[in-house]
PDB file of C-alpha atoms in Angstrom:
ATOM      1  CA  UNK A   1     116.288  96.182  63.217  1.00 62.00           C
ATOM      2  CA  UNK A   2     118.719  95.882  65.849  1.00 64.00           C
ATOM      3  CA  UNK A   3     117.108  99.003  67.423  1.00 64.00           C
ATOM      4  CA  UNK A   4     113.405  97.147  67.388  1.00 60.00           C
ATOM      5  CA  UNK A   5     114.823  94.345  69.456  1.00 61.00           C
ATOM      6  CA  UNK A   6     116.595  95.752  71.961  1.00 54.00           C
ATOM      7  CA  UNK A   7     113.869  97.909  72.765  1.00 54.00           C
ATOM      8  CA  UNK A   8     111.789  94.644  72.717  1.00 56.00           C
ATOM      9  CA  UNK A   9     114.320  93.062  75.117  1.00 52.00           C
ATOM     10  CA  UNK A  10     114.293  96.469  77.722  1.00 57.00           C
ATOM     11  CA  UNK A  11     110.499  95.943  77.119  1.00 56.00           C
ATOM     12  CA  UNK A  12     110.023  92.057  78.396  1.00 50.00           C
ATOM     13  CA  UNK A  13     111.135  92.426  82.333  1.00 54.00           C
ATOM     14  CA  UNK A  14     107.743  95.050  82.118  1.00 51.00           C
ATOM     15  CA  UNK A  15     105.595  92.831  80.207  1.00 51.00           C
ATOM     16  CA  UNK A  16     106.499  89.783  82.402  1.00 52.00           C
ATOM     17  CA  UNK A  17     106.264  91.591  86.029  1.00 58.00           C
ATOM     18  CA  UNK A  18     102.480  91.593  85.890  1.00 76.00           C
ATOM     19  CA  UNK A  19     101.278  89.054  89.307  1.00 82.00           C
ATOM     20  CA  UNK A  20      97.875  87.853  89.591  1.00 91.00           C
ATOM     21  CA  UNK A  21      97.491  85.821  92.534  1.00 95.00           C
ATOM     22  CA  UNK A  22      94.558  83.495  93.855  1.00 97.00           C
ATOM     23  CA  UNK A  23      94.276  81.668  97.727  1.00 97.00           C
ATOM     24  CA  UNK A  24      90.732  80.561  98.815  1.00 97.00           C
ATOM     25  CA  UNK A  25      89.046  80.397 102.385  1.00 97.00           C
ATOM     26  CA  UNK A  26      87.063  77.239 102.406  1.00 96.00           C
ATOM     27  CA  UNK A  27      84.397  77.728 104.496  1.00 95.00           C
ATOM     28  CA  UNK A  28      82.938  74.485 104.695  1.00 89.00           C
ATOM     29  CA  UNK A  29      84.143  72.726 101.314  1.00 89.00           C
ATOM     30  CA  UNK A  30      85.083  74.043  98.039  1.00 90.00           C
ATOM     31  CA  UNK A  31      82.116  74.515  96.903  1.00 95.00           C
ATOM     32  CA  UNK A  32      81.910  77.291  99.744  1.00 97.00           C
ATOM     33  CA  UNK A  33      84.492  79.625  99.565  1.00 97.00           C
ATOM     34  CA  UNK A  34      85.558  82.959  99.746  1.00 98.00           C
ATOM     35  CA  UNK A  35      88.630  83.533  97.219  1.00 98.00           C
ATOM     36  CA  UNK A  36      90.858  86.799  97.610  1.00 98.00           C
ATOM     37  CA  UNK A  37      92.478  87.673  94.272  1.00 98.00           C
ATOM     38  CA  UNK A  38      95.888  90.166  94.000  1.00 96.00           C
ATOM     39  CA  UNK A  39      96.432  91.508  91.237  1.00 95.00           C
ATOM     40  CA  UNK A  40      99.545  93.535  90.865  1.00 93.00           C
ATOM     41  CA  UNK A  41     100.893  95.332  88.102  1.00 89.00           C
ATOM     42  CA  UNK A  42     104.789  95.665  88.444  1.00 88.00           C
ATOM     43  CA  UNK A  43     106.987  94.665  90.696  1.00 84.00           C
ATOM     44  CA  UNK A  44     107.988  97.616  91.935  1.00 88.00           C
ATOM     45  CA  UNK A  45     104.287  98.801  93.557  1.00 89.00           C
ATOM     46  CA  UNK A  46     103.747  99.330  96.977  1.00 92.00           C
ATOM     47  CA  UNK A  47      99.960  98.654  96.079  1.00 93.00           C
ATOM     48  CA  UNK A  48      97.625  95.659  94.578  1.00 95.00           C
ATOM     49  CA  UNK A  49      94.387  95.674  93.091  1.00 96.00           C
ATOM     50  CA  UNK A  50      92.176  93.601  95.485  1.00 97.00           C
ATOM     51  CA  UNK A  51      89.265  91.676  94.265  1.00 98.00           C
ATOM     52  CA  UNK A  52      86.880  88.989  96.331  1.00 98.00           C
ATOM     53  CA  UNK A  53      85.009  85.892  95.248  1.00 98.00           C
ATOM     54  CA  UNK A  54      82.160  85.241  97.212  1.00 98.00           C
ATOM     55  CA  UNK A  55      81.291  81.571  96.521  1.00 97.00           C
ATOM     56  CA  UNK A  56      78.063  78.869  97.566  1.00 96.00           C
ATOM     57  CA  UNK A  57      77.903  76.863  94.488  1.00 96.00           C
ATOM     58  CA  UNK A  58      75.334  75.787  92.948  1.00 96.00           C
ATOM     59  CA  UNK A  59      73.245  78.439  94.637  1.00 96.00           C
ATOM     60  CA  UNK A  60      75.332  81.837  94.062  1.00 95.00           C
ATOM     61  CA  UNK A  61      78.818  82.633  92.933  1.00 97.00           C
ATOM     62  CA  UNK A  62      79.817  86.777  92.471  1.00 98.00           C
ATOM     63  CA  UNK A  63      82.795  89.120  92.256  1.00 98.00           C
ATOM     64  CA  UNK A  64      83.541  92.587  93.928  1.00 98.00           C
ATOM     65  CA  UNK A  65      86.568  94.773  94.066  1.00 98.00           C
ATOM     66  CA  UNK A  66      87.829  95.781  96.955  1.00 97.00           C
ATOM     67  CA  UNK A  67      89.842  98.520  95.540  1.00 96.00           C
ATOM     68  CA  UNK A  68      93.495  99.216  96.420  1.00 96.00           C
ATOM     69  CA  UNK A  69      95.155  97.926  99.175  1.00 95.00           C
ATOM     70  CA  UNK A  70      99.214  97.469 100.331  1.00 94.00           C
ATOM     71  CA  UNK A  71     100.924  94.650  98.247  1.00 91.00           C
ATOM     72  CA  UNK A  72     102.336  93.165 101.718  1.00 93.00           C
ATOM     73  CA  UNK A  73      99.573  93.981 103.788  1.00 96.00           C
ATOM     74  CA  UNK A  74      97.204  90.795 105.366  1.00 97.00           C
ATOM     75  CA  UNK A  75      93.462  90.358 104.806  1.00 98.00           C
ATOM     76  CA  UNK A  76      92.126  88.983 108.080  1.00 98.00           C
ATOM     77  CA  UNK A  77      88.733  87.092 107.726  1.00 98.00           C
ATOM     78  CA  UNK A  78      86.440  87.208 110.735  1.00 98.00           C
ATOM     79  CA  UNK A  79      83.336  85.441 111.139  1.00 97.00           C
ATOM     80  CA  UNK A  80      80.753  87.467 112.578  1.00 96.00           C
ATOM     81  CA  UNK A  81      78.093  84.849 111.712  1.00 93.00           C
ATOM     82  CA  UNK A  82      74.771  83.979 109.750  1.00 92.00           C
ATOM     83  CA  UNK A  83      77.230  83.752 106.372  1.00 95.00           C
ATOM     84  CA  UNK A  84      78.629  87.173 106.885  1.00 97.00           C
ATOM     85  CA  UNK A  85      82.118  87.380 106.540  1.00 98.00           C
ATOM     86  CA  UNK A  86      84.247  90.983 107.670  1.00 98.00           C
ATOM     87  CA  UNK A  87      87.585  91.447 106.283  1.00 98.00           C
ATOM     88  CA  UNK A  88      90.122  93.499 107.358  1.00 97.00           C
ATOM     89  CA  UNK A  89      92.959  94.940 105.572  1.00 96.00           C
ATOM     90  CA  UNK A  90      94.838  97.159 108.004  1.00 94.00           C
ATOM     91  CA  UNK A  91      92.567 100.095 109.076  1.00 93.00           C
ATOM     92  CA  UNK A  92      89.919  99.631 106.154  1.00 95.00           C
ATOM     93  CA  UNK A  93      87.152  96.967 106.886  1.00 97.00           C
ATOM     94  CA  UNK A  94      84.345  95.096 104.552  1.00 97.00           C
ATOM     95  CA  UNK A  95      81.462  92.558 104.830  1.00 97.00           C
ATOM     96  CA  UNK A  96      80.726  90.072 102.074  1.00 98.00           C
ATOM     97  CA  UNK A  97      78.491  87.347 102.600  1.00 97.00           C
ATOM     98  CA  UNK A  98      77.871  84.000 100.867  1.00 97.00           C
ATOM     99  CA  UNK A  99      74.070  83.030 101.655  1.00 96.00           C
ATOM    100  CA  UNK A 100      73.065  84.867  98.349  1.00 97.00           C
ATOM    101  CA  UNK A 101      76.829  86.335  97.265  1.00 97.00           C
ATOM    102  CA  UNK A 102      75.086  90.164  96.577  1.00 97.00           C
ATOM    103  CA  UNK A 103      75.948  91.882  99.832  1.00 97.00           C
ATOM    104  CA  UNK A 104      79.225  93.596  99.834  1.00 98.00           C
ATOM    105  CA  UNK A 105      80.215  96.888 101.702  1.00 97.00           C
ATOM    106  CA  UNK A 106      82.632  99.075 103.492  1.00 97.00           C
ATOM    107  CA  UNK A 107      82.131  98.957 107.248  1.00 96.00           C
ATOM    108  CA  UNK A 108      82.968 102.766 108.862  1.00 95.00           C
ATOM    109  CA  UNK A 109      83.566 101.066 112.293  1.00 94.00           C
ATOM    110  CA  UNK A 110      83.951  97.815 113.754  1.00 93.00           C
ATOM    111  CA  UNK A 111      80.151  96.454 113.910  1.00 92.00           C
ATOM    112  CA  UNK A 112      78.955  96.861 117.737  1.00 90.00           C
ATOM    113  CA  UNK A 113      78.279  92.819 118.657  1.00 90.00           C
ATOM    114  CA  UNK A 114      81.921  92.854 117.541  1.00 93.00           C
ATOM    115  CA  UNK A 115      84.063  91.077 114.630  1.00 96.00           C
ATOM    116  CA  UNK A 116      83.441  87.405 115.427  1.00 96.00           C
ATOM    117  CA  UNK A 117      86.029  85.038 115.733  1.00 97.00           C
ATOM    118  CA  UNK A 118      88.775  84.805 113.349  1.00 97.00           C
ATOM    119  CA  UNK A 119      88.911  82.296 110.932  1.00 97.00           C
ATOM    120  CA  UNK A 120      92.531  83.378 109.747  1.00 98.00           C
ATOM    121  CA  UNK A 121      94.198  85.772 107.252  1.00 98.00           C
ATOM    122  CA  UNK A 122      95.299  86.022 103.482  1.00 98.00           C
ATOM    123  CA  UNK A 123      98.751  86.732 103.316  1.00 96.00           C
ATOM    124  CA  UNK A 124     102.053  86.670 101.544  1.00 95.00           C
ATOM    125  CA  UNK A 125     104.875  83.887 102.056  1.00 94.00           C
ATOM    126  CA  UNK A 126     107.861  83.544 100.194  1.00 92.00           C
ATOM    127  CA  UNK A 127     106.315  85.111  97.092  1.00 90.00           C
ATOM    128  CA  UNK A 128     102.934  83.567  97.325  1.00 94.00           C
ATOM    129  CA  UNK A 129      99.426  84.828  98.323  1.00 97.00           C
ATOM    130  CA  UNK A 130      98.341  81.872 101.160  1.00 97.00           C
ATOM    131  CA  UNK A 131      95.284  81.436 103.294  1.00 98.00           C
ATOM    132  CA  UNK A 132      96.469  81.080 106.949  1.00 97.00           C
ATOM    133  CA  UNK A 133      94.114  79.614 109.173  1.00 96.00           C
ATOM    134  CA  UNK A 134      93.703  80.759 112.181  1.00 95.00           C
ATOM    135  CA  UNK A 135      93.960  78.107 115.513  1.00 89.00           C
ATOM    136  CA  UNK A 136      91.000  77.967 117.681  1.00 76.00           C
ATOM    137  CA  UNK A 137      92.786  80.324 119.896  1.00 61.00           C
ATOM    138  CA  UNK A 138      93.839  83.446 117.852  1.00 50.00           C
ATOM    139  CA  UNK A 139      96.698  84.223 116.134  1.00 48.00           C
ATOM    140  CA  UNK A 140      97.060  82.634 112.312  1.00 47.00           C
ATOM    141  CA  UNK A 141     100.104  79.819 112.203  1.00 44.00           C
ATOM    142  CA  UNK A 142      98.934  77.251 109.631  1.00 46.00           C
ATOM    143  CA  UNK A 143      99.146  77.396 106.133  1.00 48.00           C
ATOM    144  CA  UNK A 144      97.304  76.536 103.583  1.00 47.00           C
ATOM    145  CA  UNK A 145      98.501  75.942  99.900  1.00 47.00           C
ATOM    146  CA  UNK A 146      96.764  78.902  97.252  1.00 52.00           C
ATOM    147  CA  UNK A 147      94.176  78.323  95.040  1.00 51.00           C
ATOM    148  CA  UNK A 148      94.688  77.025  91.119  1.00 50.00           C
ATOM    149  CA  UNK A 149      94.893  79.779  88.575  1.00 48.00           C
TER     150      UNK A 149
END
């Protein structure tokens, strides 16, 4: 008995160091949003699992992974127009857009009528996945607070 439970108790920091993390882009209210999820696994990894919610409710709502992805490492959003949306995490870029939610896909290069502006960047303070947005002139500064779970 005393065996079973202090295995359980060397078990719990494991079972416990799961983080699954939500912040949300709104693009022009709630209802239109693009929502990065995080998902890591322990606490340890370098890596997250990286998922994206393409939202224009009522009209569409969907779900694609993004794969892997550094646990530290910022997802810029650019907005290269007509409801496209290219993010960039480090070298590897992708294009979701919200006017039906189904188009998703890997971009090889940076698209040749460029990246649009950016709208700001996904990224981790003090322990918490945050949407920064971006000021009108470049860099990201404010934040915003991260989606309910």
């Amino acid at each position: 008995m005393l065996r079973k439970t202090l295995l359980s108790l060397f078990l719990l920091p494991l079972l416990v160091a799961c983080s699954d993390q939500r912040a949300s882009f709104e693009i022009a209210s709630s209802q239109h949003a693009l929502t990065l999820i995080r998902i890591k696994n322990f606490f340890w990894e370098k890596t997250a699992s990286y998922a994206i919610v393409a939202a224009r409710m009522p009209e569409c709502m969907r779900r694609h992974d993004m794969g892997k992805g550094g646990a530290e490492t910022p997802v810029e959003v650019y907005a290269p127009g007509n409801d496209a949306w290219i993010l960039k995490q480090g070298r590897r870029m992708l294009v979701v857009e919200t006017r039906t939610c189904e188009g998703f896909a890997r971009l090889e290069e940076e698209p040749a009528d460029g990246m649009g502006p950016l709208q700001g960047s996904f990224e981790m303070r003090n322990g918490t996945l945050t949407f920064v947005a971006a000021p009108k002139g470049g860099a990201p500064t404010e934040a915003v607070a991260p989606a309910p779970q």
